[in-house]
PDB file of C-alpha atoms in Angstrom:
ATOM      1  CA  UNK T   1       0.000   0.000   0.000  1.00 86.00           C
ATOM      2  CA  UNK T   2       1.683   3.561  -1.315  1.00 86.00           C
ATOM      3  CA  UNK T   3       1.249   6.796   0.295  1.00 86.00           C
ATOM      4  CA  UNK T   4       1.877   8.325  -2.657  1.00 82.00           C
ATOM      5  CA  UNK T   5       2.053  11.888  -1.511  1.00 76.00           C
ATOM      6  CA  UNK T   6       4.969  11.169   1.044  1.00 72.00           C
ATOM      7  CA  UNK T   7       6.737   8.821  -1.117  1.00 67.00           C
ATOM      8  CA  UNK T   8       7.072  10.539  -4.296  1.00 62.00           C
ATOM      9  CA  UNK T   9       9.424   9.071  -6.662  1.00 47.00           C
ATOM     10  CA  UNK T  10       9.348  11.658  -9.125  1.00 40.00           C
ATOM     11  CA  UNK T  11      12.725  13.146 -10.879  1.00 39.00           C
ATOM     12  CA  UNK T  12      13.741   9.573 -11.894  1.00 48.00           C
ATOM     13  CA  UNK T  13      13.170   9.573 -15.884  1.00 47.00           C
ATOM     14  CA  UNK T  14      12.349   5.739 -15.678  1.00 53.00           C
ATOM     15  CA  UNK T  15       9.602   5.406 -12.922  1.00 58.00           C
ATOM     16  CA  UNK T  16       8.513   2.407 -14.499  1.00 58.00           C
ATOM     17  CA  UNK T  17      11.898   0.726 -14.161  1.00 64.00           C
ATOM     18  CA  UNK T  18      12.321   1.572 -10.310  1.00 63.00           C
ATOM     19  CA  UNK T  19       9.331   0.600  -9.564  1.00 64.00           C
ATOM     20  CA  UNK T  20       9.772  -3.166 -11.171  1.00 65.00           C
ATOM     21  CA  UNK T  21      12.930  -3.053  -9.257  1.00 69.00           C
ATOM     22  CA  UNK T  22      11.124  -2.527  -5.927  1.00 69.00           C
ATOM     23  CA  UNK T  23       8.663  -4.825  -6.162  1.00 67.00           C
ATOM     24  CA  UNK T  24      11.413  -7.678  -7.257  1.00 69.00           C
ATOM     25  CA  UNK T  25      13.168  -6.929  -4.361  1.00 70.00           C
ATOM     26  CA  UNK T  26      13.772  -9.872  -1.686  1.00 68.00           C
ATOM     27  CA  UNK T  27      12.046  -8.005   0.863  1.00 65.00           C
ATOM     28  CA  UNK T  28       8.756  -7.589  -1.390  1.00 64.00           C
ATOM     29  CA  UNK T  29       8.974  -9.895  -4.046  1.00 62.00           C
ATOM     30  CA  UNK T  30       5.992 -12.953  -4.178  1.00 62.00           C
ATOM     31  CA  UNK T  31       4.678 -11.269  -1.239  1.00 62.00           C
ATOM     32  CA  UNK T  32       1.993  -8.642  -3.030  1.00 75.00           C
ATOM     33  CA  UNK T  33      -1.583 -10.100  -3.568  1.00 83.00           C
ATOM     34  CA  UNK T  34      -2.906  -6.272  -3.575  1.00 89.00           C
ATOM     35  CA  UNK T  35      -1.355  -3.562  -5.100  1.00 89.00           C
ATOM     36  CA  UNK T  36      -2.659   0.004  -4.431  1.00 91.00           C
ATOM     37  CA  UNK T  37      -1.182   3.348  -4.596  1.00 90.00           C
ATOM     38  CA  UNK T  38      -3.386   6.195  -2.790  1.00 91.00           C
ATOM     39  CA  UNK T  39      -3.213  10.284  -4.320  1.00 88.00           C
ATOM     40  CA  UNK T  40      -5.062  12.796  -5.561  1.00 86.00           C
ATOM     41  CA  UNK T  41      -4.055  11.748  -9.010  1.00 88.00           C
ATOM     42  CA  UNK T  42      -4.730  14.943 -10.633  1.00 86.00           C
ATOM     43  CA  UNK T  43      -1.561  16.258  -8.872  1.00 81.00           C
ATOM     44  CA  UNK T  44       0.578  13.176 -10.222  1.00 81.00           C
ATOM     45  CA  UNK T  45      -0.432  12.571 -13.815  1.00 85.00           C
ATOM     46  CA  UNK T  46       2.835  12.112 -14.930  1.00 80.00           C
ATOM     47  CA  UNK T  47       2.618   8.992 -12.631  1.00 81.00           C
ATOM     48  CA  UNK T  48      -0.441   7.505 -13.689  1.00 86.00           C
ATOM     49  CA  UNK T  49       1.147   5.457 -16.756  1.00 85.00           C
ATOM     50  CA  UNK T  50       4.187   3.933 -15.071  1.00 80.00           C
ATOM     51  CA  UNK T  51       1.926   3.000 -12.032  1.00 82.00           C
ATOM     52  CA  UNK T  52      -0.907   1.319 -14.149  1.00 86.00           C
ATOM     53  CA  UNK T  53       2.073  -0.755 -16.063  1.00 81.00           C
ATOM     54  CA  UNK T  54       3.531  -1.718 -12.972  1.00 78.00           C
ATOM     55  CA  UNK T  55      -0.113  -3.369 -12.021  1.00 82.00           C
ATOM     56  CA  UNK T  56      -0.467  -0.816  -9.410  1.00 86.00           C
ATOM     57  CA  UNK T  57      -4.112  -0.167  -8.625  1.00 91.00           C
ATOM     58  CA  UNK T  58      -4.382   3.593  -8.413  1.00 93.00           C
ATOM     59  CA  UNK T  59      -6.965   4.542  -5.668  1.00 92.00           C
ATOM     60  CA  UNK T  60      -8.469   8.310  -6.179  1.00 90.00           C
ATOM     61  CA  UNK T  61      -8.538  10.559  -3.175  1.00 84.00           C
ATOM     62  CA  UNK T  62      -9.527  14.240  -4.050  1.00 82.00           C
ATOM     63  CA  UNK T  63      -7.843  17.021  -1.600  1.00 71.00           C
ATOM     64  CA  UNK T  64     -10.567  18.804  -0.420  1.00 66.00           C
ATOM     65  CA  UNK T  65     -10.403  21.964   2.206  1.00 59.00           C
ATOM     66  CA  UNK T  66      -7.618  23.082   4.612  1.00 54.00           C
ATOM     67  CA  UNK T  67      -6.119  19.176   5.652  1.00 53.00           C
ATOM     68  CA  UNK T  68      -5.523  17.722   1.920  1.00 55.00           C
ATOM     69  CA  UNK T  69      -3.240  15.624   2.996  1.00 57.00           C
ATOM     70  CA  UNK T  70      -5.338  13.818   5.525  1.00 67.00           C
ATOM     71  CA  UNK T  71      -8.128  12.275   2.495  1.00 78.00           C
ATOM     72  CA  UNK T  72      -5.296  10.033   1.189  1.00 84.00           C
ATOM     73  CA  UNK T  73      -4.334   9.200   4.744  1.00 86.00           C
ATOM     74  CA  UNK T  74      -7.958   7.875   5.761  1.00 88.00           C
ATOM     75  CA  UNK T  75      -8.549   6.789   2.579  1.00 90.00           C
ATOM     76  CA  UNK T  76      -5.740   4.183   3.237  1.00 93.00           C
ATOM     77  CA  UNK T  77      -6.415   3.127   6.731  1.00 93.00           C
ATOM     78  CA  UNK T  78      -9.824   2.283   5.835  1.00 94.00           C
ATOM     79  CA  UNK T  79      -8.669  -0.164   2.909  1.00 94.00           C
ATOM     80  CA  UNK T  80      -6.174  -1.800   5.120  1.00 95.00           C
ATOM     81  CA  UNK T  81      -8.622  -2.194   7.678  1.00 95.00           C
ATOM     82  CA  UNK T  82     -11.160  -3.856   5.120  1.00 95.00           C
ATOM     83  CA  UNK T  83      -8.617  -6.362   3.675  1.00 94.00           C
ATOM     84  CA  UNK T  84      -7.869  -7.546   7.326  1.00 95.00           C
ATOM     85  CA  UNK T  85     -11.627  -8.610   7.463  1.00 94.00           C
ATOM     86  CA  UNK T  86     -11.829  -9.142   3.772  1.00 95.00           C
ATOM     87  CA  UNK T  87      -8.825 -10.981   3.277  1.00 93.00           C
ATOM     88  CA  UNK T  88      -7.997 -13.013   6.129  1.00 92.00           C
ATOM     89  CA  UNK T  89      -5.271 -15.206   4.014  1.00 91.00           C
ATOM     90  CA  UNK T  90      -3.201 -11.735   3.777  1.00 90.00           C
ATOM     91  CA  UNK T  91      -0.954 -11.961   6.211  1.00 90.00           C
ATOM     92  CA  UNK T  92       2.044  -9.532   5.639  1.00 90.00           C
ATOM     93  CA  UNK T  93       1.460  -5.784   5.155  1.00 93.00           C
ATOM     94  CA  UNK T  94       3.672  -3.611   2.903  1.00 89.00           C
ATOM     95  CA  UNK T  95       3.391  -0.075   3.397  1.00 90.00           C
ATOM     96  CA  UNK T  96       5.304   2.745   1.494  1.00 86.00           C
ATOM     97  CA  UNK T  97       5.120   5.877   3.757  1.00 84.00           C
ATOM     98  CA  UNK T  98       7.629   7.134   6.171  1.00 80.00           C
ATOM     99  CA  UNK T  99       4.096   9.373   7.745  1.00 81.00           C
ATOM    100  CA  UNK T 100       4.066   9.038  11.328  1.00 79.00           C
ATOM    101  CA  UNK T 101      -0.082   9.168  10.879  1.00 82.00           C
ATOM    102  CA  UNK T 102       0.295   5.500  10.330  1.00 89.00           C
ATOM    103  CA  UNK T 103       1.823   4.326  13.120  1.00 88.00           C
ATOM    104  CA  UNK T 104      -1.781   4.162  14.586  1.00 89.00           C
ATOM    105  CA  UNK T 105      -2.321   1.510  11.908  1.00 93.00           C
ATOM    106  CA  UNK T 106       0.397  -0.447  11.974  1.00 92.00           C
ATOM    107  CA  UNK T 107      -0.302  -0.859  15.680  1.00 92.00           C
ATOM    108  CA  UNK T 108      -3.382  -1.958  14.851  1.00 94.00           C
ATOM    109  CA  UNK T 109      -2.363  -4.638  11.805  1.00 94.00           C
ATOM    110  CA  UNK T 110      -0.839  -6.193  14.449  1.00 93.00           C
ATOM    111  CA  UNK T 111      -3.205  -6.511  17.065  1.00 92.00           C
ATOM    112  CA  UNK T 112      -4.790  -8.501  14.333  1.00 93.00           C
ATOM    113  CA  UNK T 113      -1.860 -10.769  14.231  1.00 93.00           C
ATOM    114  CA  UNK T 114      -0.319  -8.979  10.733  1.00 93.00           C
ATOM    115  CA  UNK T 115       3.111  -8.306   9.738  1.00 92.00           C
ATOM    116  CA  UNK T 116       3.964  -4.881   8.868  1.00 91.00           C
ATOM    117  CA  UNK T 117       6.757  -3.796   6.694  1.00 88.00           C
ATOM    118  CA  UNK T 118       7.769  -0.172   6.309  1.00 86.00           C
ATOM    119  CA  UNK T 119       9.434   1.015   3.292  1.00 82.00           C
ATOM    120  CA  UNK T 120      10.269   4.550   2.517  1.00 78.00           C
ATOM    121  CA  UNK T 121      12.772   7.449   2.711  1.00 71.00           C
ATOM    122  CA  UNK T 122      14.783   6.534   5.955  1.00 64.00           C
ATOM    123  CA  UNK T 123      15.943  10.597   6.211  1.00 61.00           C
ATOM    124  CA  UNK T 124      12.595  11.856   6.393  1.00 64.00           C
ATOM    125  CA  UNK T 125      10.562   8.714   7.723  1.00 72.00           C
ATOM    126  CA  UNK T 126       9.129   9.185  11.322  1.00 75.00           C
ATOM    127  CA  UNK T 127      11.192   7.516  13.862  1.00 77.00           C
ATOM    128  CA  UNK T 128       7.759   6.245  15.820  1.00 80.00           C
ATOM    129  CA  UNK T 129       6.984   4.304  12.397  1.00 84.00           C
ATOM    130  CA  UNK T 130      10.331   2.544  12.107  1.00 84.00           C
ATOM    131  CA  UNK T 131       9.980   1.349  15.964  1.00 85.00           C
ATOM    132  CA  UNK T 132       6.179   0.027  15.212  1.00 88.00           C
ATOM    133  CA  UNK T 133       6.714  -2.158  11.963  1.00 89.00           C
ATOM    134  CA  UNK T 134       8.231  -5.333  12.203  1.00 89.00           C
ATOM    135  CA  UNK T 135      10.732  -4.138   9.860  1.00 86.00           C
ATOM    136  CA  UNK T 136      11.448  -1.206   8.219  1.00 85.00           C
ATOM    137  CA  UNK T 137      13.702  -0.491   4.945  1.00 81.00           C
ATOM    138  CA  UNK T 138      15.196   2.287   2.772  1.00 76.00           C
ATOM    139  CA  UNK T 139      13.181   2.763  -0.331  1.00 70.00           C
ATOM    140  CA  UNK T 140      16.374   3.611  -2.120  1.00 64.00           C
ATOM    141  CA  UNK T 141      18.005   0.518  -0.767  1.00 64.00           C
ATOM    142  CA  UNK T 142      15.102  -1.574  -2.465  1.00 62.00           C
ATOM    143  CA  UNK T 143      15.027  -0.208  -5.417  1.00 59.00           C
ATOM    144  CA  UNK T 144      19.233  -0.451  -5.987  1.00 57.00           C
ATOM    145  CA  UNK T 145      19.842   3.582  -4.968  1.00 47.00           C
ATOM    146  CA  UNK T 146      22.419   3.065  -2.382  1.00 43.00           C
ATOM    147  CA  UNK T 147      24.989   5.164  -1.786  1.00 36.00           C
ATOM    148  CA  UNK T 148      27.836   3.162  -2.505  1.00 35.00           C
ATOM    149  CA  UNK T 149      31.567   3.676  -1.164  1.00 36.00           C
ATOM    150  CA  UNK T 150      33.178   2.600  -3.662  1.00 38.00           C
ATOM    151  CA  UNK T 151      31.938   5.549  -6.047  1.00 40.00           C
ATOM    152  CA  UNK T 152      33.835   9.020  -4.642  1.00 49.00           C
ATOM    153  CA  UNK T 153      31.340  11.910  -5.407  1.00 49.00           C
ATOM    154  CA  UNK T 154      32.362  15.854  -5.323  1.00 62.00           C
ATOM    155  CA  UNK T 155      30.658  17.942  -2.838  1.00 73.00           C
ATOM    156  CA  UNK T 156      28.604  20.612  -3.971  1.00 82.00           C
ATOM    157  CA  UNK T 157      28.246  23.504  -2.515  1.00 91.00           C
ATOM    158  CA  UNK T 158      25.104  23.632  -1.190  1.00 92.00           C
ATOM    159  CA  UNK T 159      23.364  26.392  -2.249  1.00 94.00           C
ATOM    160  CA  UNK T 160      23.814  25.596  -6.040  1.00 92.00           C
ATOM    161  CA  UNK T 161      22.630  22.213  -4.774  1.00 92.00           C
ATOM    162  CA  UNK T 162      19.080  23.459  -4.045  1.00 94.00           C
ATOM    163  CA  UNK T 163      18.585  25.483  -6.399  1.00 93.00           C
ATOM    164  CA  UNK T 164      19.476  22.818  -8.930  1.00 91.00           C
ATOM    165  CA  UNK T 165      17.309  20.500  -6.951  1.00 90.00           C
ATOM    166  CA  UNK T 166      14.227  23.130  -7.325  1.00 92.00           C
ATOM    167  CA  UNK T 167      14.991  23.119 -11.393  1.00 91.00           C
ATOM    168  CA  UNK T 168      14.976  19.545 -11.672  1.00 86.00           C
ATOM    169  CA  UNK T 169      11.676  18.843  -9.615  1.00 86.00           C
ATOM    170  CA  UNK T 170      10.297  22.286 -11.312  1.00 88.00           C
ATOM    171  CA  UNK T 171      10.840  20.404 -14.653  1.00 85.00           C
ATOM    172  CA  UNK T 172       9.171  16.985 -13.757  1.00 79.00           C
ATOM    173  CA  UNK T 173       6.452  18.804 -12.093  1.00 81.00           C
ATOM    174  CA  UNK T 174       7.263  17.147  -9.251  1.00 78.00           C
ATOM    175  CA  UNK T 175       5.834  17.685  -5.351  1.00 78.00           C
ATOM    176  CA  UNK T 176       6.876  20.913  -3.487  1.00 82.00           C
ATOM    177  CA  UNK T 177       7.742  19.442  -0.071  1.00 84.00           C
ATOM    178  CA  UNK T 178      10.870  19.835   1.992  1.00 85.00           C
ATOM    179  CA  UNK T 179      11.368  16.458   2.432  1.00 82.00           C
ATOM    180  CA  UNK T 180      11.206  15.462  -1.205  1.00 81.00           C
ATOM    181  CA  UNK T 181      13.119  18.442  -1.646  1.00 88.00           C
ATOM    182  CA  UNK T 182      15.943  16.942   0.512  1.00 86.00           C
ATOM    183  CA  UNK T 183      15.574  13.482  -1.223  1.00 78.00           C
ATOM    184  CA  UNK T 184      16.040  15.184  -4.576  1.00 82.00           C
ATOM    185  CA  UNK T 185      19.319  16.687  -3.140  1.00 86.00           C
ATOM    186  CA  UNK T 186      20.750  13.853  -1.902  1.00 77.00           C
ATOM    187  CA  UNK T 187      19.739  11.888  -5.149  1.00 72.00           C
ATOM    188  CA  UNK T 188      22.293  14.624  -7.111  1.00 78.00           C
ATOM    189  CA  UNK T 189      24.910  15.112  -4.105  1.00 79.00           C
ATOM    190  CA  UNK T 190      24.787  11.770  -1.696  1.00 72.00           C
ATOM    191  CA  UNK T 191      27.034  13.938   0.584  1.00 78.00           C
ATOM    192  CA  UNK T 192      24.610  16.796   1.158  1.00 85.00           C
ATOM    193  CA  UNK T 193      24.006  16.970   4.459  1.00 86.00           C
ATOM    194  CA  UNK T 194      22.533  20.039   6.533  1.00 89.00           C
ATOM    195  CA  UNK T 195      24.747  19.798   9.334  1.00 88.00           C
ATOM    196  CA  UNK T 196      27.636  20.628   6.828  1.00 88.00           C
ATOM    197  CA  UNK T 197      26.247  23.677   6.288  1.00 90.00           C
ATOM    198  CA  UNK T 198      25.639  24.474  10.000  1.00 92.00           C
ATOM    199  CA  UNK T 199      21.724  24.211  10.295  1.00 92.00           C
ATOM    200  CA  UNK T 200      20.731  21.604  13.169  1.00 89.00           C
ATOM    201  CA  UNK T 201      18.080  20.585  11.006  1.00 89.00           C
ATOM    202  CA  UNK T 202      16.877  20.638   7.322  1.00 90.00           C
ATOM    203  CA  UNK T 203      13.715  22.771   7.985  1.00 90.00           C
ATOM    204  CA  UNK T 204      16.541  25.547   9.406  1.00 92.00           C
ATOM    205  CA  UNK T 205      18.309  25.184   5.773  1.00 93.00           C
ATOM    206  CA  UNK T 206      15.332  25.372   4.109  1.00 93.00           C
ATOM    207  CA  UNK T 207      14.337  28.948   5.589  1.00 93.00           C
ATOM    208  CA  UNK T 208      17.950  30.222   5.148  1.00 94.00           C
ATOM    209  CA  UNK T 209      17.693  28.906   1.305  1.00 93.00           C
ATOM    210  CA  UNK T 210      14.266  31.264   1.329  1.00 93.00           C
ATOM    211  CA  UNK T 211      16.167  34.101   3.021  1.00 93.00           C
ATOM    212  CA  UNK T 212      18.343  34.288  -0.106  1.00 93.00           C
ATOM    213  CA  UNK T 213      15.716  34.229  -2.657  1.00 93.00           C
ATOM    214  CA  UNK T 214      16.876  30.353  -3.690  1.00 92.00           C
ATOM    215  CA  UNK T 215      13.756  28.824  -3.148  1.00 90.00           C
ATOM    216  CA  UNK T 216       9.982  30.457  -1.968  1.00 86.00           C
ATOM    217  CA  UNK T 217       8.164  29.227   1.159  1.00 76.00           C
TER     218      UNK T 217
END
């Protein structure tokens, strides 16, 4: 089950690709009897291909008033919560979301004596929802994006680093968030690291990036 609008797996120019790759992973691989991915789609269409190849089942959750975020959210807890009842042979959850919202839910999978694996981006995932699943893993890691030692990479400075992180996801139309916005960095400079720059956390770089006109809040 994808949360879609917290794992966004956007500036990649073969989404179809990655996504094969993660679901032929060892962790997920022969274990997927339901495939859904949950969005307002009409954000995403650039996704709506790749996801549909990749046998995805793309559930529609409009964004409606001040909490957008929070249709997808229910939206997806409800479904998981039906297939406990409605498929009792299910016994292993996958979910894609690093949202500590869920950790409610994965609490509750296993009262009902289901496994629950988290996957998503381990910088920006919610430390509660690593502790509650039974295992948690790196999307990047599953889908063969490690960061590798043998491969030496120069480090950017990083202000040219976001602003050539807001071009690229500018040009794939890709979701305004911080912490995609750090993802996307890290994707170009594997060395980026806020701390580097001074700022105790990302949300402090972020502002300073604003400050100078790099980026808009």
């Amino acid at each position: 089950m994808i949360d879609f609008d917290n794992v966004t797996m956007g500036i990649r120019s073969d989404l179809q690709s990655e996504l094969r790759r993660l679901l032929q992973s060892d962790i997920i691989k022969g274990k997927v009897a339901v495939q859904r991915a949950y969005a307002d789609w009409r954000r995403y269409p650039q996704y709506i291909v790749p996801l549909s190849e990749s046998s995805i089942d793309l559930i529609f959750a409009p964004a409606h008033g001040a909490n957008k975020k929070n249709a997808t959210d229910i939206r997806l807890a409800i479904d998981a919560l039906e297939l406990v009842f409605t498929r009792p042979e299910i016994g292993t959850f996958i979910l894609l979301s690093g949202d500590s919202d869920f950790s409610s839910l994965v609490l509750k999978l296993k009262e009902y004596g289901k496994y629950v694996i988290g996957v998503g981006i381990r910088e920006s995932s919610s430390d509660l929802l690593i502790q509650n699943c039974d295992e948690y893993y790196s999307y990047n890691e599953l889908a063969g994006f490690t960061k590798t030692s043998d491969v030496e990479y120069v480090k950017r400075d990083p202000w040219e680093l976001v602003v050539e992180a807001v071009k690229q996801m500018t040009a794939h139309n890709d979701v305004m968030r911080s912490d995609r916005l750090k993802q996307v960095m890290q994707e170009i400079d594997p060395n980026f690291d806020e701390k580097d720059a001074g700022f105790s956390r990302f949300s402090k770089f972020v502002i300073e990036a604003a400050r100078r006109g790099l980026i808009t809040l």
